[in-house]
Amino acid sequence: MKHIAIILSGGVGSRMGLDIPKQYMEVAGKPVISYCLETFVNDKMTDVIVIGVADEWKQFVEDQVRKLSPRQQVYYSIPGETRQYSIFNALLVCEKNGFLSDDIVVIHDAARPLVSANLIHRCYEACIVADGVLPVIPVKDTVYYSEDGKNIKSLMNRNHLWAGQAPEAFRLGNYLRAHKEMKREDLLQINGSTELAYKSGLNCRLVEGDPMNFKITTPEDLSNFESIVKNESI
């Protein structure tokens, strides 16, 4: 059984208001993507790495990978028109290169730089007895449901609500099959990796996530990450 890490780095970071995608912003002397890349490269359980990256940034990413001297075979895939299509493209690269149905893929975002080896391992291990694994953290705030953003329609029970994170883990064969069988218009509407697995009837389990494993989406997130890195280097 192979453990394959798929790292998605094709986003443009429109909500950041930056000239370059957030995953390529430099923090403490290296780009954001290099932080999670280094974790996966140093991880002894990860056998293969697939990076989804746009053509105009591929050379940049290849240079960062080269600096890390990975022992793993590294492949590259092209981004799709949505995040889920980017995942589909990466899964097809896995299939093309002969990886097997029982191999496990973990799907991670380059914009989540603080992923830990411990979380990666727990996702791999939980996927041995499930089709899919989603790390989650409990929702701490009271959540209200509104259809128009002005009026409360219902109050959600936060004891039953969980916020999903990445990396999400899946059995390669079942997950790829679910992509191939889903209609294009439905695949375009998928927002989260595990959403597709759940809608396709796959057995998905939850594991405890990590509050530090946040995604850089806003300028505030980037500032928070910069503060964490600087404090760790003191």
Coordinates of C-alpha atoms in Angstrom, one line a residue:
M1 CA 0.0 0.0 0.0
K2 CA 1.3 3.4 -1.0
H3 CA 0.7 6.7 0.8
I4 CA 0.3 9.5 -1.7
A5 CA 0.2 13.2 -0.8
I6 CA -1.7 15.5 -3.2
I7 CA -0.9 19.1 -2.5
L8 CA -3.2 21.6 -4.2
S9 CA -1.4 24.8 -5.2
G10 CA -3.4 26.1 -8.1
G11 CA -5.5 28.8 -6.3
V12 CA -5.2 32.4 -7.2
G13 CA -6.0 33.9 -3.7
S14 CA -8.5 36.4 -4.9
R15 CA -9.7 37.2 -1.4
M16 CA -6.2 38.3 -0.4
G17 CA -6.0 41.2 -2.8
L18 CA -2.4 40.2 -3.7
D19 CA -0.5 40.3 -6.9
I20 CA 0.6 36.7 -6.4
P21 CA -1.2 33.7 -5.0
K22 CA -1.0 33.5 -1.2
Q23 CA 0.8 30.1 -1.3
Y24 CA 3.8 31.8 -3.0
M25 CA 4.0 34.8 -0.6
E26 CA 7.3 34.7 1.3
V27 CA 7.2 34.4 5.1
A28 CA 10.4 34.3 7.2
G29 CA 12.5 33.7 4.1
K30 CA 10.5 31.1 2.3
P31 CA 7.2 30.8 0.4
V32 CA 4.1 29.6 2.2
I33 CA 3.9 26.4 0.2
S34 CA 7.4 25.3 1.3
Y35 CA 6.1 24.9 4.9
C36 CA 3.7 22.1 4.2
L37 CA 6.0 20.7 1.4
E38 CA 8.8 20.3 3.9
T39 CA 6.4 18.5 6.3
F40 CA 5.4 16.0 3.6
V41 CA 8.9 15.6 2.3
N42 CA 10.2 14.8 5.8
D43 CA 7.3 12.4 6.5
K44 CA 8.4 8.8 6.5
M45 CA 4.9 7.5 5.8
T46 CA 4.5 9.5 2.6
D47 CA 5.8 7.6 -0.4
V48 CA 4.7 9.8 -3.3
I49 CA 3.9 13.5 -3.7
V50 CA 1.6 15.0 -6.4
I51 CA 1.5 18.8 -6.7
G52 CA -1.3 20.6 -8.5
V53 CA 0.2 23.8 -9.9
A54 CA -0.5 26.2 -12.7
D55 CA 2.0 26.2 -15.6
E56 CA 3.2 29.8 -14.8
W57 CA 4.2 28.7 -11.3
K58 CA 5.5 25.2 -12.0
Q59 CA 9.1 26.2 -12.4
F60 CA 8.9 28.2 -9.1
V61 CA 7.4 25.1 -7.3
E62 CA 10.0 22.8 -8.9
D63 CA 12.7 25.0 -7.5
Q64 CA 11.3 24.9 -4.0
V65 CA 11.0 21.1 -4.2
R66 CA 14.5 20.7 -5.4
K67 CA 15.8 22.7 -2.3
L68 CA 14.1 20.1 -0.1
S69 CA 15.7 17.1 -1.8
P70 CA 12.8 14.7 -1.5
R71 CA 13.3 11.0 -1.3
Q72 CA 9.8 10.6 -2.7
Q73 CA 8.9 10.6 -6.4
V74 CA 7.2 13.9 -7.2
Y75 CA 4.6 14.3 -9.9
Y76 CA 2.8 17.4 -11.1
S77 CA -0.8 17.9 -12.2
I78 CA -2.6 20.8 -13.8
P79 CA -5.3 22.8 -11.9
G80 CA -9.0 22.4 -12.9
E81 CA -11.7 25.0 -13.1
T82 CA -12.7 24.2 -9.5
R83 CA -10.8 22.8 -6.5
Q84 CA -12.5 19.4 -7.0
Y85 CA -11.5 19.3 -10.7
S86 CA -8.0 20.0 -9.6
I87 CA -8.2 17.0 -7.3
F88 CA -9.7 14.9 -10.2
N89 CA -6.7 15.8 -12.4
A90 CA -4.3 14.8 -9.6
L91 CA -6.1 11.5 -9.1
L92 CA -5.8 10.8 -12.9
V93 CA -2.0 11.4 -12.6
C94 CA -2.0 8.8 -9.9
E95 CA -3.9 6.4 -12.1
K96 CA -1.7 7.1 -15.1
N97 CA 1.5 6.3 -13.1
G98 CA 0.2 2.9 -12.0
F99 CA -0.9 3.4 -8.4
L100 CA -3.4 0.9 -7.1
S101 CA -7.0 1.1 -5.9
D102 CA -6.0 0.3 -2.3
D103 CA -3.4 3.0 -2.2
I104 CA -4.3 5.9 0.1
V105 CA -4.2 9.6 -1.0
V106 CA -4.3 12.5 1.4
I107 CA -5.4 15.8 -0.1
H108 CA -3.9 19.0 1.3
D109 CA -4.0 22.7 0.5
A110 CA -0.7 24.5 0.1
A111 CA -2.3 27.4 1.9
R112 CA -2.5 25.3 5.1
P113 CA 1.2 25.6 6.1
L114 CA 1.1 24.3 9.7
V115 CA -0.1 20.8 9.0
S116 CA 1.6 18.3 11.4
A117 CA 3.1 14.9 10.7
N118 CA 0.9 13.6 13.6
L119 CA -2.3 14.7 11.8
I120 CA -1.1 13.3 8.5
H121 CA -0.4 9.9 10.1
R122 CA -3.8 9.8 11.8
C123 CA -5.5 10.4 8.4
Y124 CA -3.5 7.6 6.7
E125 CA -4.1 5.2 9.6
A126 CA -7.9 5.9 9.9
C127 CA -8.3 5.3 6.1
I128 CA -7.2 1.7 6.5
V129 CA -10.7 0.9 7.8
A130 CA -12.7 3.6 5.8
D131 CA -13.1 4.9 2.3
G132 CA -12.5 8.4 3.5
V133 CA -11.2 10.4 6.5
L134 CA -11.9 14.0 7.4
P135 CA -10.1 15.9 10.2
V136 CA -12.5 18.2 12.1
I137 CA -12.5 20.7 14.9
P138 CA -15.6 21.5 17.0
V139 CA -17.6 24.6 16.2
K140 CA -17.3 26.9 19.2
D141 CA -19.7 29.7 18.3
T142 CA -23.4 29.6 18.3
V143 CA -24.5 29.1 14.6
Y144 CA -27.6 30.6 13.2
Y145 CA -29.3 29.6 9.9
S146 CA -30.6 32.4 7.6
E147 CA -31.6 32.2 4.0
D148 CA -31.3 36.0 3.3
G149 CA -28.6 37.0 5.7
K150 CA -31.1 39.3 7.5
N151 CA -33.5 37.1 9.3
I152 CA -32.9 34.0 11.5
K153 CA -34.7 31.0 10.3
S154 CA -33.3 28.4 12.8
L155 CA -30.7 27.9 15.4
M156 CA -28.1 25.1 14.8
N157 CA -27.0 22.8 17.6
R158 CA -23.3 23.4 17.7
N159 CA -22.8 20.1 19.6
H160 CA -23.5 18.4 16.4
L161 CA -21.5 20.7 14.1
W162 CA -17.9 20.2 13.1
A163 CA -15.6 22.3 10.9
G164 CA -13.7 20.3 8.3
Q165 CA -10.0 20.7 7.6
A166 CA -7.4 19.1 5.3
P167 CA -5.6 16.8 4.7
E168 CA -8.5 14.5 3.8
A169 CA -7.7 10.9 3.1
F170 CA -9.3 8.5 0.6
R171 CA -8.8 5.1 -1.0
L172 CA -7.6 6.0 -4.5
G173 CA -9.8 3.5 -6.4
N174 CA -13.1 4.3 -4.8
Y175 CA -12.5 8.0 -4.7
L176 CA -11.4 8.2 -8.4
R177 CA -14.4 6.1 -9.4
A178 CA -16.7 8.5 -7.6
H179 CA -15.3 11.4 -9.7
K180 CA -15.7 9.5 -12.9
E181 CA -19.3 8.6 -12.1
M182 CA -20.5 12.0 -11.0
K183 CA -22.1 14.3 -13.6
R184 CA -20.0 17.3 -14.6
E185 CA -22.6 19.8 -13.4
D186 CA -22.7 18.1 -10.0
L187 CA -18.9 17.9 -9.7
L188 CA -18.7 21.6 -10.3
Q189 CA -20.9 22.2 -7.3
I190 CA -18.7 20.3 -4.8
N191 CA -17.1 22.5 -2.2
G192 CA -15.2 20.0 -0.1
S193 CA -13.3 16.8 -0.8
T194 CA -15.3 14.7 1.6
E195 CA -18.5 16.1 0.3
L196 CA -18.1 14.2 -2.9
A197 CA -17.2 11.0 -1.1
Y198 CA -20.3 11.3 1.2
K199 CA -22.6 12.1 -1.7
S200 CA -21.2 9.0 -3.5
G201 CA -22.1 6.7 -0.6
L202 CA -18.5 6.1 0.6
N203 CA -17.8 5.3 4.2
C204 CA -16.3 8.4 5.7
R205 CA -14.9 8.8 9.2
L206 CA -14.0 11.8 11.3
V207 CA -10.7 12.3 13.2
E208 CA -9.7 15.1 15.5
G209 CA -8.2 18.0 13.7
D210 CA -5.8 20.7 14.8
P211 CA -6.7 24.4 15.4
M212 CA -3.2 25.3 14.3
N213 CA -3.9 23.8 10.9
F214 CA -5.7 26.8 9.6
K215 CA -6.0 27.9 6.0
I216 CA -4.6 31.2 4.9
T217 CA -7.6 32.8 3.2
T218 CA -7.6 36.5 4.4
P219 CA -4.8 39.0 5.1
E220 CA -5.5 38.5 8.8
D221 CA -4.8 34.8 8.4
L222 CA -1.5 35.6 6.7
S223 CA -0.6 38.0 9.5
N224 CA -1.4 35.4 12.1
F225 CA 0.8 32.8 10.3
E226 CA 3.7 35.3 10.2
S227 CA 3.4 36.0 13.9
I228 CA 3.5 32.2 14.7
V229 CA 6.5 31.6 12.5
K230 CA 8.4 34.6 14.0
N231 CA 7.6 33.5 17.6
E232 CA 8.8 30.0 16.8
S233 CA 12.1 31.3 15.5
I234 CA 12.8 33.3 18.6

